[in-house]
Coordinates of C-alpha atoms in Angstrom, one line a residue:
X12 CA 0.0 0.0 0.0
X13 CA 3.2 2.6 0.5
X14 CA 3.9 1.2 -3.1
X15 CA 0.6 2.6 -4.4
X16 CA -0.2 -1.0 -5.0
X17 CA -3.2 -3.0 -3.8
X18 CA -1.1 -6.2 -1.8
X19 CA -3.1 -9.6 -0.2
X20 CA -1.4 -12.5 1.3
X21 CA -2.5 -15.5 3.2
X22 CA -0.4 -18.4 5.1
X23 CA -2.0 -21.8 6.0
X24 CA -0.7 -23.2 9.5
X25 CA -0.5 -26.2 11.7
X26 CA -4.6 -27.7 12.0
X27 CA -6.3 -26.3 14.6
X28 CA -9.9 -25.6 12.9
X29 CA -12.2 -28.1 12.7
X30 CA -14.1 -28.0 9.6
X31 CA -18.2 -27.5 10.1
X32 CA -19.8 -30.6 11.5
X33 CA -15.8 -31.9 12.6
X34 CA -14.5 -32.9 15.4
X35 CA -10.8 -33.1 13.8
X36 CA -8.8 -30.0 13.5
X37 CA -7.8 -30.4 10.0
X38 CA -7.1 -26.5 8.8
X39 CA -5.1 -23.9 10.2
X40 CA -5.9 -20.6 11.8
X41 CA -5.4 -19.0 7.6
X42 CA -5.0 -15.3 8.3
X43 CA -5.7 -13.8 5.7
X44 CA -4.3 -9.8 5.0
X45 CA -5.2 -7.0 2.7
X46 CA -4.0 -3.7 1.9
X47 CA -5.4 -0.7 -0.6
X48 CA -4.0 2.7 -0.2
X49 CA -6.2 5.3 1.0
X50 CA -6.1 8.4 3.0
X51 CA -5.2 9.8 6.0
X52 CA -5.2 5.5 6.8
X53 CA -4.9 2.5 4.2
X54 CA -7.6 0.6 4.3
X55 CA -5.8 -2.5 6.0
X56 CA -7.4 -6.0 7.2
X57 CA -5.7 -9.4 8.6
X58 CA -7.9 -12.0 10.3
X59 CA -7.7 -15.6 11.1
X60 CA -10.3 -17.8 9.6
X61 CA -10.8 -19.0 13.1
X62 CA -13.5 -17.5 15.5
X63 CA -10.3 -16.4 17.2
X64 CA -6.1 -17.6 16.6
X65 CA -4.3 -19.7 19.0
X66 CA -2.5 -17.0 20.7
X67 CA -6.0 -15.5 22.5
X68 CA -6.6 -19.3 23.8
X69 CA -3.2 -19.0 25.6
X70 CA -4.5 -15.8 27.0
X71 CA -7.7 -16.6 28.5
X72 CA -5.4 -20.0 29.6
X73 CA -2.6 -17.8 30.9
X74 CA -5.1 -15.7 33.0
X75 CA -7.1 -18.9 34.1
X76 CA -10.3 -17.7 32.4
X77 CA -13.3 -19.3 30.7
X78 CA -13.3 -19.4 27.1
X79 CA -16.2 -18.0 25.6
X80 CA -19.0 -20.1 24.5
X81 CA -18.5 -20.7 20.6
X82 CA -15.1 -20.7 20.8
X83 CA -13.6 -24.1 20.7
X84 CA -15.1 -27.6 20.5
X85 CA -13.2 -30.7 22.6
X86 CA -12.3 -34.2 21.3
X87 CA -15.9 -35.0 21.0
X88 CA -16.9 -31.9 18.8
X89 CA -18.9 -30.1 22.1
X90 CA -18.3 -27.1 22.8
X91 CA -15.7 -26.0 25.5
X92 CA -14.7 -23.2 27.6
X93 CA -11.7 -24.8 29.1
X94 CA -8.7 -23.2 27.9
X95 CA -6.4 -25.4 29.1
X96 CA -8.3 -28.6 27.5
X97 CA -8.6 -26.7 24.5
X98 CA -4.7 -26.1 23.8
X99 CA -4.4 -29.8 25.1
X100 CA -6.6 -30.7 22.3
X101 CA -4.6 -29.3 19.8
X102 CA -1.2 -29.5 20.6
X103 CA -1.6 -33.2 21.4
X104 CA -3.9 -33.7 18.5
X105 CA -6.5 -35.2 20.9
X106 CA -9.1 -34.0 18.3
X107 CA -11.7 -31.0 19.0
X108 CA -9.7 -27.3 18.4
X109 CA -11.0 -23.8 17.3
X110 CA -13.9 -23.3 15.7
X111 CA -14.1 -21.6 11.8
X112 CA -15.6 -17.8 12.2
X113 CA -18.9 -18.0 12.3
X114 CA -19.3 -20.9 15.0
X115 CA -20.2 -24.1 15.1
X116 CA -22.7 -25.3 11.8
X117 CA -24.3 -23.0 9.4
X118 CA -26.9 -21.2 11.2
X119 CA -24.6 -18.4 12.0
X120 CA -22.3 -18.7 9.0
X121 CA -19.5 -20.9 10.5
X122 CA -19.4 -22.7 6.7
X123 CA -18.4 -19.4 5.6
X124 CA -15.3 -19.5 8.1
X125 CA -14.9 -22.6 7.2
X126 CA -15.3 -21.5 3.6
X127 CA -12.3 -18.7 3.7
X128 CA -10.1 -20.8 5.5
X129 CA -10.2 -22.7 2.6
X130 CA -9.4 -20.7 0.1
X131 CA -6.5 -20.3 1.8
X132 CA -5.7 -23.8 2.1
X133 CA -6.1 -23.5 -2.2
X134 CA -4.0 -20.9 -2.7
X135 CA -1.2 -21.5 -0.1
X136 CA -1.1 -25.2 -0.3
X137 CA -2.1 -26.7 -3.0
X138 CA -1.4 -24.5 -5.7
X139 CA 2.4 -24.6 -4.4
X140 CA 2.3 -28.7 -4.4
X141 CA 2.9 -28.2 -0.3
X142 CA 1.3 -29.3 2.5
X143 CA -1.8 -28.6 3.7
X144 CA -2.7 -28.1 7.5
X145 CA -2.9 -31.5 8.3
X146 CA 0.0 -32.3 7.4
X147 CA 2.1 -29.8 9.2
X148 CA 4.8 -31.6 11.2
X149 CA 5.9 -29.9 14.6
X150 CA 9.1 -31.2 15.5
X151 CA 12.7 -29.9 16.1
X152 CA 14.9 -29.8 13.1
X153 CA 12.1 -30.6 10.8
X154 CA 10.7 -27.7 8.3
X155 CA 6.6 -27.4 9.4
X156 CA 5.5 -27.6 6.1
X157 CA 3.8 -23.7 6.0
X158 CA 2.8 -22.2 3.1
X159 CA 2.2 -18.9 1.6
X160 CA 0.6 -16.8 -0.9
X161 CA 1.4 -13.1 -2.5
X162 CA -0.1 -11.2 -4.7
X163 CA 0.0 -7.8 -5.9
X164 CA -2.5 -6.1 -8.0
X165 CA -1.3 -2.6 -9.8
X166 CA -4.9 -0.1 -9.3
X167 CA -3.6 1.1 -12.8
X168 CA -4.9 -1.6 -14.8
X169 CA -8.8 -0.4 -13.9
X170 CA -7.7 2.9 -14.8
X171 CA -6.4 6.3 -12.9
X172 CA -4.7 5.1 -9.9
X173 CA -5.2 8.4 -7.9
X174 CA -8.4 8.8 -8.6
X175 CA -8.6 5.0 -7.2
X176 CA -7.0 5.8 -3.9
X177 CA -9.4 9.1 -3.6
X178 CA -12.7 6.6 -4.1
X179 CA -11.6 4.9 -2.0
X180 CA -10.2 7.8 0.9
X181 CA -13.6 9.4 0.3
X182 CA -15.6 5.8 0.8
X183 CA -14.0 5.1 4.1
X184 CA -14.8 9.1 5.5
X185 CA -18.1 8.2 4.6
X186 CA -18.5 5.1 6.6
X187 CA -16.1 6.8 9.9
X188 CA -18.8 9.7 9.6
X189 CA -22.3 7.2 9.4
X190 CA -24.7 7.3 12.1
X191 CA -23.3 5.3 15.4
X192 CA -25.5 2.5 17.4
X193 CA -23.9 4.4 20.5
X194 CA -22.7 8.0 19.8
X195 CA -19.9 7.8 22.2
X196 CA -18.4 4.6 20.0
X197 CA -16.6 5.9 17.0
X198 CA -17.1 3.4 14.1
X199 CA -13.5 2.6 12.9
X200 CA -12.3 1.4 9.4
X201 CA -9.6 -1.4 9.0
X202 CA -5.9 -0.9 10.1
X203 CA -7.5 3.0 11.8
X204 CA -7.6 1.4 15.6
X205 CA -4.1 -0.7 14.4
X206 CA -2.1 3.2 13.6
X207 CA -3.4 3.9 17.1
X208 CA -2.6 1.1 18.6
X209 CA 1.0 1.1 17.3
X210 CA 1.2 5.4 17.9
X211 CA 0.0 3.9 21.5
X212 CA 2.7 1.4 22.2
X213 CA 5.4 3.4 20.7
X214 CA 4.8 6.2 23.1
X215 CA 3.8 3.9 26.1
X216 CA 5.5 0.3 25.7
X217 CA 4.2 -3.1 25.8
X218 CA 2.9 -4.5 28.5
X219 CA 3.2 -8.2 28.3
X220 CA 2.0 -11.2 30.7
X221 CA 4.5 -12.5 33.3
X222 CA 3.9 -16.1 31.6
X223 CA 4.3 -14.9 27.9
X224 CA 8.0 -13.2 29.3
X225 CA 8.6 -17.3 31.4
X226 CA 8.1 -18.5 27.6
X227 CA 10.6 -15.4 26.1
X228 CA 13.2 -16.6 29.3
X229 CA 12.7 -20.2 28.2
X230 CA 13.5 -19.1 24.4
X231 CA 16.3 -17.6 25.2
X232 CA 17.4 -20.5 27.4
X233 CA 17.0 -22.8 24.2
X234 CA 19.1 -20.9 21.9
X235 CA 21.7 -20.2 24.5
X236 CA 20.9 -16.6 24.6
X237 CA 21.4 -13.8 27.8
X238 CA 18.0 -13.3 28.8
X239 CA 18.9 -10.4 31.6
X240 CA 21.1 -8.9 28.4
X241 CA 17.5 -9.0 26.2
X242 CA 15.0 -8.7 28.1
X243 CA 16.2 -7.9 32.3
X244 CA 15.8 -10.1 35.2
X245 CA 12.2 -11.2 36.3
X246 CA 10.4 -13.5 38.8
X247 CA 8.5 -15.4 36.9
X248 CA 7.3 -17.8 40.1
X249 CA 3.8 -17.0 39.3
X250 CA 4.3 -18.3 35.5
X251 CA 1.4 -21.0 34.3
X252 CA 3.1 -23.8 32.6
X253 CA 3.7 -23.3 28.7
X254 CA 1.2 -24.8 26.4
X255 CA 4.4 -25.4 24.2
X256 CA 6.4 -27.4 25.8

């Protein structure tokens, strides 16, 4: 989008959706990401296929709280609120994992999440001849498999590329400016809350969960790195157990 160029780009991962009416996780989370240039904020989007990715299980599980109903489903395809079950049944490939946006069956769309994650699949995978989600390996010293897609689309082939961009600038004013549910709640456009976010952080830091920095000590431990040189010295005592290990 800094190019002037309109830029998508997907990546399957290790299975942790289960397809509607599964109880296997056999596709990954499938983010996919999309960029068009606009002003004073691209228009920018990147989203799992999942309900939610892996990383906000291992929040909730880090901060010992239920999962939200619709979330996951367990070894038996019901749904579960255990965190810590739910991790279990993924990284041990127990069956049950997260469920495709939407939810679980079609009545609220979950064969559309399951849909997207798909395409995906189609144009990472198996347009490349590599493997799909199921087949991802997780093991040390052994490549996982992951595959990608790119693709780059020039606005000048539809015609003026400026006058693109200002459609497009002028479109997402429009909707930022549209009557609110709740006057008081701004309605945002995609990758607007992200360039505050980021303004945010950059002024303010990151603050990151004492568990999430036992897992960054642990990292460092494995690639014989100094972890007080990195990151300082912490007492992680209170640390839940990783769910990688």
């Amino acid at each position: 989008a800094r190019e002037g160029l309109i830029g998508m780009c997907m990546t399957n991962t290790e299975a942790i959706m289960v397809p509607t009416f599964g109880r296997q996780a056999m596709l990954g989370t499938n983010p996919i990401a999309f960029s068009m240039p606009a002003d004073p904020v691209p228009f920018t989007f990147d989203a799992a296929t999942t309900v939610v990715p892996r990383g906000k299980l291992e929040v909730y599980n880090k901060n010992s709280k239920p999962l939200p109903t619709g979330w996951a489903a367990d070894e038996n395809g019901a749904d579960c609120t255990d965190a810590e079950h739910a991790l279990d049944c993924i990284s041990g490939k127990l069956g049950g994992g997260i469920l495709p946006v939407g939810g679980a069956g079609e009545v609220n769309g979950g064969h559309k999440g399951y849909g997207y994650s798909m395409m995906c699949e189609l144009l990472c995978a198996i347009t490349s001849g590599g493997a799909t989600s199921n087949h991802h390996v997780r093991a040390k010293g052994v490549g996982a498999g992951t595959c990608h897609s790119f693709i780059v689309i020039d606005p000048k082939i539809f015609g003026d590329a400026q006058q693109i961009k200002d459609n497009l600038s002028v479109f997402l004013e429009e909707l930022r400016s549209a009557k609110r549910a709740d006057e008081n709640i701004p309605i945002y456009t995609h990758g607007q809350k992200e360039k505050i976010s980021l303004e945010k952080r950059m002024r303010d830091g990151i603050e990151v969960n004492i568990s999430t920095v036992s897992e960054m000590l642990d990292v460092c431990k494995y690639l014989g790195m100094d972890s007080e040189k990195y990151i300082g010295s912490f007492d992680v005592s209170a640390a839940k157990k990783s769910s990688y290990e």
